[in-house]
Coordinates of C-alpha atoms in Angstrom, one line a residue:
M1 CA 60.0 21.0 67.9
K2 CA 64.0 21.2 68.4
R3 CA 64.0 17.5 67.3
Q4 CA 61.9 18.3 64.2
T5 CA 64.5 21.2 63.4
H6 CA 67.4 18.9 63.8
M7 CA 65.6 16.5 61.6
L8 CA 65.0 19.0 58.9
I9 CA 68.5 20.3 59.0
K10 CA 69.9 16.7 58.8
V11 CA 67.5 15.9 55.5
F12 CA 68.6 19.6 54.2
I13 CA 72.1 18.9 54.5
K14 CA 72.0 15.5 53.2
A15 CA 70.3 16.5 50.1
T16 CA 72.4 19.5 49.2
L17 CA 75.7 17.2 49.9
A18 CA 74.4 14.6 47.5
A19 CA 73.5 17.6 44.8
A20 CA 77.0 19.3 45.5
T21 CA 79.1 16.2 44.5
S22 CA 77.3 16.0 41.3
V23 CA 79.6 16.0 38.1
L24 CA 79.0 16.7 34.3
V25 CA 79.9 13.9 32.1
L26 CA 80.8 14.8 28.6
G27 CA 81.2 12.7 25.7
C28 CA 80.6 12.6 22.0
S29 CA 77.8 12.2 19.5
A30 CA 77.1 12.9 15.9
N31 CA 75.3 15.8 14.4
D32 CA 71.6 16.2 14.6
Q33 CA 70.8 17.3 11.1
S34 CA 67.1 18.6 12.2
T35 CA 68.3 21.4 14.4
T36 CA 70.1 24.5 14.5
E37 CA 73.7 25.0 13.3
A38 CA 74.6 26.5 16.6
A39 CA 73.0 23.7 18.8
K40 CA 74.7 20.9 16.4
T41 CA 77.9 22.6 17.0
Q42 CA 77.6 22.3 20.7
R43 CA 76.1 18.7 20.4
A44 CA 78.9 17.9 18.1
S45 CA 81.4 18.6 20.8
F46 CA 79.8 16.9 24.2
V47 CA 76.7 15.2 25.5
P48 CA 75.8 16.8 29.2
T49 CA 74.2 13.7 31.0
P50 CA 72.0 14.7 33.6
N51 CA 72.9 12.9 37.2
V52 CA 69.7 10.7 38.4
E53 CA 71.3 11.3 42.0
N54 CA 70.8 14.7 42.1
I55 CA 67.0 14.5 40.7
K56 CA 66.4 11.7 43.4
S57 CA 68.0 14.1 46.1
H58 CA 65.9 17.1 45.2
M59 CA 62.9 14.9 45.4
H60 CA 63.6 13.1 48.6
F61 CA 64.1 16.9 50.2
L62 CA 61.1 18.7 48.6
A63 CA 58.6 15.5 49.2
D64 CA 59.7 15.1 52.8
D65 CA 57.0 15.0 55.4
L66 CA 58.8 17.6 57.2
L67 CA 57.8 19.9 54.4
Q68 CA 54.1 19.5 55.3
G69 CA 53.0 19.4 51.7
R70 CA 54.5 22.7 50.5
E71 CA 51.0 24.6 50.5
T72 CA 51.5 28.1 49.2
G73 CA 52.4 30.6 52.2
S74 CA 53.7 28.0 54.7
Q75 CA 56.5 27.8 56.4
G76 CA 57.3 24.2 54.4
H77 CA 57.2 25.7 51.2
E78 CA 59.6 29.0 52.2
I79 CA 61.9 26.0 53.2
A80 CA 61.4 24.3 49.8
S81 CA 62.2 27.9 47.9
L82 CA 65.1 28.4 50.1
Y83 CA 66.4 25.0 49.1
I84 CA 65.7 25.8 45.4
A85 CA 67.7 29.1 45.6
G86 CA 70.6 27.6 47.2
E87 CA 71.2 25.3 44.3
F88 CA 70.7 28.0 41.9
A89 CA 73.3 29.8 43.8
K90 CA 75.4 26.8 43.7
Y91 CA 75.3 26.5 40.1
G92 CA 76.5 30.0 39.8
L93 CA 73.1 31.4 38.0
K94 CA 72.6 35.0 38.3
P95 CA 69.4 36.3 40.9
A96 CA 66.6 37.5 39.2
G97 CA 63.9 38.5 42.2
D98 CA 63.6 41.3 44.0
Q99 CA 65.9 44.0 45.4
V100 CA 66.8 43.3 48.9
D101 CA 69.2 46.0 50.6
G102 CA 70.5 47.0 47.1
K103 CA 71.0 43.5 45.8
T104 CA 69.3 41.3 43.7
S105 CA 68.2 38.2 45.3
F106 CA 66.8 35.1 43.9
V107 CA 63.2 35.7 45.5
Q108 CA 60.3 37.4 44.1
R109 CA 57.9 37.6 47.3
I110 CA 54.3 37.8 46.2
N111 CA 51.5 39.1 48.4
F112 CA 48.6 37.2 48.8
R113 CA 45.0 37.5 50.0
K114 CA 43.5 34.2 51.1
G115 CA 39.4 34.0 51.7
L116 CA 37.5 31.8 53.5
L117 CA 33.5 31.3 53.3
V118 CA 32.1 31.6 56.5
Q119 CA 30.0 28.4 56.3
E120 CA 26.6 29.9 58.2
S121 CA 26.4 32.8 55.8
P122 CA 25.3 31.8 52.2
S123 CA 21.8 33.1 51.6
F124 CA 19.8 32.6 48.4
K125 CA 16.1 33.9 48.1
V126 CA 14.0 34.2 45.3
E127 CA 10.7 36.5 44.8
G128 CA 8.6 35.1 42.0
P129 CA 5.2 35.9 40.4
N130 CA 3.9 32.5 41.8
E131 CA 5.8 31.6 44.5
N132 CA 8.8 33.1 47.0
F133 CA 11.2 30.4 48.4
E134 CA 14.5 30.1 49.5
L135 CA 17.2 27.7 48.5
S136 CA 19.6 25.9 51.1
Y137 CA 23.2 25.9 51.1
P138 CA 25.1 23.8 50.4
D139 CA 22.3 21.2 49.2
D140 CA 20.8 23.3 46.7
F141 CA 23.6 25.8 45.7
L142 CA 27.3 26.5 46.4
S143 CA 29.1 29.6 47.1
S144 CA 32.6 30.6 47.0
P145 CA 34.8 33.2 48.9
D146 CA 34.4 37.1 48.0
L147 CA 38.1 38.2 48.1
V148 CA 36.9 41.9 47.8
S149 CA 34.4 42.2 50.5
T150 CA 34.0 40.3 53.6
E151 CA 30.1 41.3 53.4
S152 CA 28.6 40.6 50.0
D153 CA 25.0 41.4 49.2
V154 CA 23.2 41.8 46.0
T155 CA 19.4 41.9 45.2
A156 CA 18.7 42.0 41.1
P157 CA 16.3 40.5 38.7
L158 CA 17.6 37.5 36.6
V159 CA 18.6 36.9 32.7
F160 CA 19.2 33.8 31.5
V161 CA 22.3 34.0 29.0
G162 CA 22.7 30.2 27.7
Y163 CA 26.4 29.6 28.1
G164 CA 27.2 33.4 29.0
I165 CA 30.2 33.0 26.3
V166 CA 31.2 35.8 23.7
A167 CA 33.2 34.3 20.8
P168 CA 33.3 36.3 17.8
N169 CA 35.7 33.9 16.0
L170 CA 33.4 31.2 16.6
N171 CA 30.3 33.0 15.7
H172 CA 28.9 32.8 19.2
D173 CA 27.4 35.7 21.3
D174 CA 24.9 34.5 24.1
Y175 CA 24.4 38.1 25.0
A176 CA 23.0 39.4 21.9
G177 CA 20.0 41.2 22.1
L178 CA 19.9 40.9 26.1
D179 CA 20.1 43.7 28.6
V180 CA 21.9 42.6 31.6
T181 CA 22.7 45.7 33.2
G182 CA 22.2 45.9 36.8
K183 CA 21.0 42.1 36.5
I184 CA 21.9 38.8 37.9
V185 CA 22.7 36.5 34.9
V186 CA 22.2 32.7 35.0
A187 CA 24.7 30.7 32.8
L188 CA 24.8 27.1 31.8
S189 CA 28.3 25.4 32.7
G190 CA 30.3 24.2 30.3
K191 CA 30.2 25.0 26.1
P192 CA 28.9 23.9 23.2
R193 CA 30.5 20.8 22.0
S194 CA 31.4 21.8 18.5
F195 CA 33.6 24.4 20.1
P196 CA 37.3 23.4 19.4
S197 CA 38.8 22.0 22.8
E198 CA 41.6 24.4 23.5
E199 CA 39.8 27.5 21.9
G200 CA 36.8 26.4 23.9
A201 CA 38.5 26.1 27.0
H202 CA 39.5 29.4 27.1
V203 CA 36.1 31.0 26.1
A204 CA 34.2 29.0 28.7
S205 CA 36.4 29.5 31.5
S206 CA 35.0 30.9 34.8
S207 CA 37.3 33.9 34.2
Q208 CA 36.3 34.6 30.9
K209 CA 32.5 34.0 31.6
S210 CA 32.7 36.3 34.4
T211 CA 34.6 39.2 32.4
Y212 CA 31.8 38.7 29.5
A213 CA 29.2 39.5 32.4
V214 CA 30.8 42.2 33.8
E215 CA 31.1 43.8 30.2
H216 CA 27.8 43.7 29.8
G217 CA 26.6 45.3 33.1
A218 CA 25.7 42.2 35.3
V219 CA 26.0 42.5 39.3
G220 CA 25.9 39.0 40.2
Y221 CA 26.5 35.7 38.2
I222 CA 24.6 32.1 38.8
T223 CA 25.9 29.1 37.4
L224 CA 24.0 25.8 36.5
T225 CA 25.4 22.3 36.3
T226 CA 23.9 20.6 33.4
P227 CA 23.1 16.4 32.7
S228 CA 26.3 16.2 31.1
N229 CA 28.2 18.3 33.4
E230 CA 27.0 16.1 36.2
K231 CA 28.4 12.7 34.4
V232 CA 31.9 14.3 34.8
R233 CA 31.7 16.3 38.1
P234 CA 28.7 15.4 40.1
Y235 CA 27.5 18.5 42.3
K236 CA 27.3 16.2 45.3
N237 CA 31.4 15.5 44.7
S238 CA 31.6 19.5 44.8
L239 CA 30.7 19.2 48.6
N240 CA 34.2 18.1 49.6
Y241 CA 35.7 21.4 48.5
I242 CA 33.4 23.6 50.3
Y243 CA 36.0 24.8 53.0
S244 CA 38.5 25.1 50.5
P245 CA 40.1 28.8 50.5
R246 CA 40.1 31.3 47.5
M247 CA 43.5 33.1 47.0
R248 CA 44.7 35.9 44.3
W249 CA 47.7 37.9 44.4
V250 CA 47.2 41.4 45.3
Q251 CA 48.0 44.4 43.0
N252 CA 49.7 47.5 44.5
N253 CA 46.3 49.2 44.5
G254 CA 45.1 46.7 47.3
I255 CA 42.7 44.8 45.0
P256 CA 43.0 41.2 44.4
A257 CA 44.2 40.4 40.8
N258 CA 42.0 38.4 38.5
V259 CA 38.6 39.1 40.1
N260 CA 35.7 41.1 39.5
P261 CA 34.3 43.5 42.0
E262 CA 31.4 44.3 40.0
L263 CA 29.9 41.0 40.7
K264 CA 28.6 41.3 44.3
G265 CA 27.2 37.8 44.4
A266 CA 27.6 34.4 42.8
A267 CA 26.3 30.8 43.3
Y268 CA 26.6 27.5 41.8
L269 CA 23.1 25.2 41.7
S270 CA 22.2 21.8 41.6
L271 CA 19.7 20.2 39.1
P272 CA 16.8 20.4 41.3
A273 CA 17.4 24.0 42.3
A274 CA 17.9 24.9 38.4
E275 CA 14.4 22.9 37.7
K276 CA 12.9 24.9 40.3
L277 CA 14.5 28.4 39.3
F278 CA 13.1 27.9 35.9
A279 CA 9.5 26.7 37.1
Q280 CA 8.4 30.1 36.9
G281 CA 10.1 31.3 33.9
P282 CA 8.7 31.2 30.1
T283 CA 11.0 27.7 29.4
P284 CA 11.6 24.6 31.5
I285 CA 14.8 23.9 32.5
D286 CA 14.5 20.3 30.8
D287 CA 13.7 22.2 27.6
I288 CA 16.9 23.9 27.8
F289 CA 18.6 20.4 28.7
A290 CA 17.3 19.0 25.5
Q291 CA 18.6 21.6 23.3
L292 CA 21.9 20.9 24.9
E293 CA 21.5 17.1 23.9
K294 CA 21.1 18.4 20.3
D295 CA 24.2 20.6 20.8
E296 CA 22.3 23.6 20.2
S297 CA 22.9 26.6 22.0
P298 CA 19.7 28.1 24.1
L299 CA 18.8 31.5 23.5
G300 CA 18.7 33.8 26.5
F301 CA 15.6 35.5 28.2
E302 CA 14.5 37.3 31.2
L303 CA 13.4 35.3 34.3
P304 CA 10.4 36.9 36.1
L305 CA 12.5 36.6 39.3
T306 CA 14.1 38.5 41.8
V307 CA 17.2 37.0 43.6
S308 CA 19.1 38.0 46.9
L309 CA 22.4 36.9 47.3
Q310 CA 24.3 37.0 50.8
R311 CA 27.7 35.8 52.0
Q312 CA 30.5 36.3 54.4
T313 CA 34.1 35.8 54.1
T314 CA 37.1 36.0 56.3
H315 CA 40.5 37.3 54.6
E316 CA 43.9 36.7 55.6
D317 CA 47.0 38.3 53.9
L318 CA 50.1 36.3 53.3
T319 CA 53.3 36.1 51.3
S320 CA 54.9 33.3 49.1
P321 CA 58.0 33.5 46.8
N322 CA 58.7 32.5 43.2
V323 CA 62.4 31.6 42.8
V324 CA 63.9 33.2 39.8
A325 CA 67.5 32.6 38.3
I326 CA 69.1 33.6 34.9
L327 CA 71.9 32.0 32.8
E328 CA 72.9 34.7 30.8
G329 CA 73.3 34.2 26.9
S330 CA 76.8 34.5 25.0
D331 CA 75.5 36.4 22.2
P332 CA 75.7 40.3 22.4
I333 CA 72.2 40.8 20.8
L334 CA 70.4 37.6 21.5
K335 CA 70.9 37.5 25.1
N336 CA 68.3 40.2 25.7
E337 CA 66.0 37.6 24.7
Y338 CA 64.8 35.1 27.3
I339 CA 63.8 31.3 27.4
V340 CA 61.6 30.4 30.6
F341 CA 61.8 27.0 32.2
S342 CA 59.1 26.8 34.7
A343 CA 57.8 24.4 37.3
H344 CA 55.8 24.9 40.4
S345 CA 57.4 24.3 43.5
D346 CA 54.0 24.3 45.6
H347 CA 51.4 21.5 46.6
I348 CA 48.5 21.7 48.7
G349 CA 49.5 20.8 52.3
I350 CA 47.8 19.0 54.9
A351 CA 44.8 16.9 54.0
K352 CA 41.5 17.2 56.1
T353 CA 40.8 13.4 56.6
V354 CA 40.5 11.1 59.5
K355 CA 43.4 8.8 58.0
K356 CA 46.8 8.6 60.2
D357 CA 48.9 10.0 57.0
K358 CA 47.4 13.7 56.2
I359 CA 50.6 15.4 54.3
N360 CA 50.2 15.7 50.8
N361 CA 53.9 15.4 50.1
G362 CA 53.4 15.9 46.2
A363 CA 56.6 13.9 44.9
M364 CA 55.3 13.4 41.5
D365 CA 53.2 16.7 41.9
N366 CA 55.5 18.6 41.5
A367 CA 58.9 17.8 43.3
S368 CA 59.6 15.9 40.1
G369 CA 59.3 18.8 37.5
T370 CA 60.9 21.0 40.1
S371 CA 63.6 18.5 40.7
V372 CA 64.2 18.1 36.7
L373 CA 64.2 22.0 36.4
M374 CA 66.9 22.3 38.7
E375 CA 69.2 19.5 37.1
T376 CA 68.6 21.2 33.9
A377 CA 69.5 24.4 35.3
R378 CA 72.7 22.9 36.5
I379 CA 73.5 21.2 33.0
F380 CA 73.2 24.7 31.2
A381 CA 75.4 26.2 33.7
N382 CA 78.1 23.9 33.2
L383 CA 78.1 24.3 29.4
P384 CA 81.8 25.4 28.2
T385 CA 79.8 28.3 26.6
P386 CA 76.7 29.5 27.5
P387 CA 74.0 29.0 24.7
K388 CA 73.3 32.6 22.6
R389 CA 69.8 33.4 24.4
S390 CA 69.6 33.9 28.1
I391 CA 67.6 31.2 30.3
I392 CA 65.3 31.9 33.0
F393 CA 64.7 28.9 35.5
I394 CA 61.7 29.8 37.8
A395 CA 60.1 27.8 40.4
V396 CA 56.6 29.3 40.9
T397 CA 54.2 29.1 43.6
G398 CA 50.6 29.3 43.9
E399 CA 49.9 27.0 40.9
E400 CA 47.7 24.6 43.1
K401 CA 45.9 27.9 43.7
G402 CA 44.9 29.0 40.4
L403 CA 48.4 29.4 38.7
L404 CA 49.0 32.4 40.8
G405 CA 52.9 32.5 41.0
A406 CA 53.2 32.2 37.1
D407 CA 50.3 34.7 36.6
Y408 CA 52.6 37.1 38.4
F409 CA 55.8 36.4 37.1
A410 CA 54.1 36.9 33.6
R411 CA 52.7 40.4 34.3
N412 CA 55.4 41.6 36.8
P413 CA 59.0 40.0 35.0
T414 CA 61.9 40.9 36.4
V415 CA 63.4 41.2 32.9
P416 CA 62.2 43.8 30.5
V417 CA 58.6 43.3 29.5
G418 CA 58.6 41.6 25.8
S419 CA 61.9 40.1 26.3
M420 CA 60.7 36.6 27.3
V421 CA 60.1 34.6 23.8
A422 CA 59.3 31.1 25.0
N423 CA 58.2 29.1 27.9
V424 CA 58.9 25.5 28.6
N425 CA 56.8 24.2 31.5
L426 CA 57.4 21.1 33.7
D427 CA 54.4 20.1 35.5
M428 CA 53.8 16.6 37.1
P429 CA 56.0 14.3 34.8
I430 CA 54.9 10.7 35.7
L431 CA 58.2 9.0 36.3
T432 CA 57.1 5.4 37.1
Y433 CA 57.5 3.8 33.8
E434 CA 60.1 4.5 31.1
F435 CA 58.2 6.2 28.0
A436 CA 59.1 6.1 24.5
D437 CA 57.2 9.2 23.4
I438 CA 56.4 12.4 24.9
I439 CA 53.5 14.9 24.7
A440 CA 54.1 18.9 24.3
F441 CA 50.6 20.4 24.9
G442 CA 50.6 23.8 23.1
A443 CA 53.1 23.2 20.6
N444 CA 50.6 22.9 17.6
H445 CA 50.4 26.3 18.4
S446 CA 53.8 27.9 17.6
S447 CA 57.0 27.3 15.7
M448 CA 58.3 25.5 18.9
K449 CA 56.7 22.2 17.7
S450 CA 59.6 22.0 15.3
S451 CA 62.3 22.4 18.2
V452 CA 60.4 20.0 20.6
E453 CA 60.1 17.2 17.4
A454 CA 64.2 17.8 16.9
A455 CA 64.8 17.3 20.7
A456 CA 62.7 14.2 21.1
K457 CA 64.6 12.5 18.1
Y458 CA 68.0 13.5 19.4
V459 CA 67.2 11.4 22.5
G460 CA 65.4 8.9 20.8
L461 CA 61.7 10.0 21.4
T462 CA 58.9 10.6 19.3
L463 CA 56.4 13.5 19.7
S464 CA 52.9 12.3 20.1
D465 CA 49.7 14.3 19.9
D466 CA 47.6 15.3 23.0
P467 CA 45.7 12.1 23.9
W468 CA 43.3 13.7 26.1
P469 CA 41.9 16.9 24.2
E470 CA 38.7 17.1 26.2
Q471 CA 40.8 17.5 29.1
N472 CA 41.9 21.1 28.0
L473 CA 45.1 20.8 29.3
F474 CA 46.9 23.5 27.6
T475 CA 44.7 25.9 29.5
R476 CA 45.4 24.4 33.0
S477 CA 49.1 24.7 33.9
D478 CA 51.2 27.6 34.5
H479 CA 52.4 27.8 30.8
Y480 CA 49.4 29.2 30.0
S481 CA 50.0 32.6 32.2
F482 CA 52.9 32.8 29.7
V483 CA 50.5 32.1 26.9
K484 CA 48.3 35.1 27.9
Q485 CA 50.9 37.5 27.7
G486 CA 51.8 36.4 24.1
I487 CA 54.5 34.1 24.6
P488 CA 54.4 30.8 22.9
A489 CA 54.7 27.9 25.3
V490 CA 54.4 24.1 25.8
F491 CA 53.7 22.3 28.5
L492 CA 55.9 18.8 28.4
V493 CA 55.0 15.2 29.8
P494 CA 56.0 11.9 29.0
G495 CA 54.1 10.3 26.7
L496 CA 51.9 7.2 27.1
Q497 CA 54.1 4.7 25.1
A498 CA 56.4 2.7 27.3
K499 CA 59.7 1.2 26.2
D500 CA 58.8 -1.9 27.8
P501 CA 56.0 -3.3 25.5
N502 CA 54.7 -5.3 28.6
V503 CA 53.7 -1.7 30.1
D504 CA 50.8 0.1 29.4
G505 CA 51.8 3.8 30.1
S506 CA 48.3 4.9 29.9
K507 CA 47.2 2.4 32.7
V508 CA 50.0 3.7 34.7
F509 CA 49.3 7.1 34.3
G510 CA 45.5 6.4 35.1
E511 CA 46.3 4.6 38.3
F512 CA 48.4 7.4 39.6
L513 CA 45.7 9.7 39.0
S514 CA 42.9 7.3 40.6
T515 CA 45.5 6.3 43.7
N516 CA 47.8 9.3 44.3
Y517 CA 46.9 12.2 42.8
H518 CA 46.5 15.2 45.3
K519 CA 46.6 12.5 48.1
P520 CA 49.2 11.7 50.8
G521 CA 50.1 8.8 48.7
D522 CA 52.1 10.9 46.3
D523 CA 55.4 10.3 48.2
M524 CA 58.9 8.9 47.7
T525 CA 57.2 5.4 48.5
Q526 CA 56.1 5.0 44.7
A527 CA 58.1 3.1 42.2
F528 CA 60.1 5.6 40.4
K529 CA 61.9 4.6 37.4
W530 CA 65.0 7.0 37.5
E531 CA 65.8 6.4 34.0
A532 CA 62.9 8.1 33.1
A533 CA 63.7 11.1 35.1
K534 CA 67.0 11.2 33.2
T535 CA 65.3 10.8 29.8
F536 CA 63.0 13.8 30.9
T537 CA 65.7 15.9 31.8
E538 CA 67.8 15.2 28.7
V539 CA 64.7 16.3 26.3
N540 CA 64.0 19.3 28.1
F541 CA 67.8 20.4 28.1
Q542 CA 67.8 19.7 24.1
I543 CA 64.5 21.7 23.9
G544 CA 66.0 24.5 25.7
L545 CA 69.3 24.6 23.6
A546 CA 67.6 24.5 20.6
L547 CA 65.4 27.4 21.4
A548 CA 68.1 29.3 22.8
N549 CA 70.4 28.9 19.7
Q550 CA 68.2 29.3 16.9
A551 CA 68.5 32.2 14.9
Q552 CA 64.7 33.1 14.8
K553 CA 62.6 33.4 18.0
P554 CA 59.6 31.3 18.1
T555 CA 56.5 32.4 16.5
W556 CA 52.6 31.9 16.7
N557 CA 51.7 29.9 13.7
E558 CA 49.5 32.1 10.9
G559 CA 46.2 32.6 12.2
D560 CA 46.5 30.7 15.4
F561 CA 43.7 31.8 18.0
F562 CA 45.9 32.0 20.8
G563 CA 48.6 34.1 18.8
E564 CA 46.0 36.3 17.7
T565 CA 44.2 36.8 20.8
F566 CA 47.6 37.6 23.0
A567 CA 50.2 38.5 21.2
K568 CA 51.4 41.9 21.9

């Protein structure tokens, strides 16, 4: 232990000294006609240049084995957070976390509850008109930890509710004409293919579907996999995660946030189990699946069955920090509005594997984004004159557990509610090829698109459309927590066009996902292209500069679903 401590200190000192020796390189550039006048004035005077050695140094520290994969609530993540706070302090940024001994710190401490399912406990018993039977865990069904109760038990009749979606804007209501009060609903996974990708991802998310069920009086929730879902996420693959914990941040009343205590039981069924469950109902499951093939939405109906669901959960309370810093704006009015740069500093910790290397270092996910965040903060802090609006730099925890740290900050900001006007999120930039374009998930929903396009053009890049709309990435990273509080946001990643015509960016990205994503191979031995890190930092800085200096704060596009759904 002593040897490890000494090694950790040496790594920390080496990384800190390397970052401390950084300098801001200034030069001249031409005016950019596509950006605001204030931004053009600053750009005409100098060009802030990212220091690649800083980024490299930060990544080497954050992805070191001694931080043990930076899992939420772990000592490794605490050390990473301390390092980030130290960097923010070095740049002269204002701390914007909790009050400690009458002083504001850089740390916003969050209380979490972690739940683990007792593997021997799940039970699924069925009483029907023709047959009583019991499903087997985990072969027939899966269950997740209950973060409210350690003992969960519910017995109730079943009602099939189609996809279980209520979306008036899409003229869709699976609960129409159904009474599910005091009953367990049974819903298909996914959504109709005809739904728009990003809107559909929101209304078909597990949290939204659970909310719809609770709003209609349900006491339990059963999800059915489908043939199309099996092609993408086979049921058998889910068996790899049955020991995974569930985690949520805890509200002041002691109840975890974003859970539905009204739902006393939940289960996820395999295809054979679904077939058996529907065998005693009015419509066989195969007929329902045939409707899905035609992209029809099956109508709901009562199933003549009563189901008893039981499970046990162990609870553990823990804490983990966000790290928050502010660069105060220079305009006496606009400094009261905030542009938020976010990146998650956590990763997934130690792998359960028999292989020798068990540490998920998270170099690309997301030591890279966090390091770019820090270097972007350093550049802003060294400007001769701060931009007009204030800027928040936040390294959030718990992204890998469900976007938890970002959700907590967005709901419990350390600045006045309503003062955050835009979010730029940095999550897992792939830095193993030099890219010629960028992708800004969410840019099409607000006026931020023009700022992103101008920034990209300024550094010689183009803005490309989302190449994976079916992946619904707009709803799957920390920026979405800000969106749900009505704040326009973009999630920025390098594009798939490489500067080298002999490099296929899409292939490089795919290789990372298949080989190293959420695996011990995501470490510093990967073939990083540090010029790509520099470019990614430059474009993020320019986006922030434009947003912070433009006359009007970003606005949602007229009629945009997310703006109309969440804008306050």
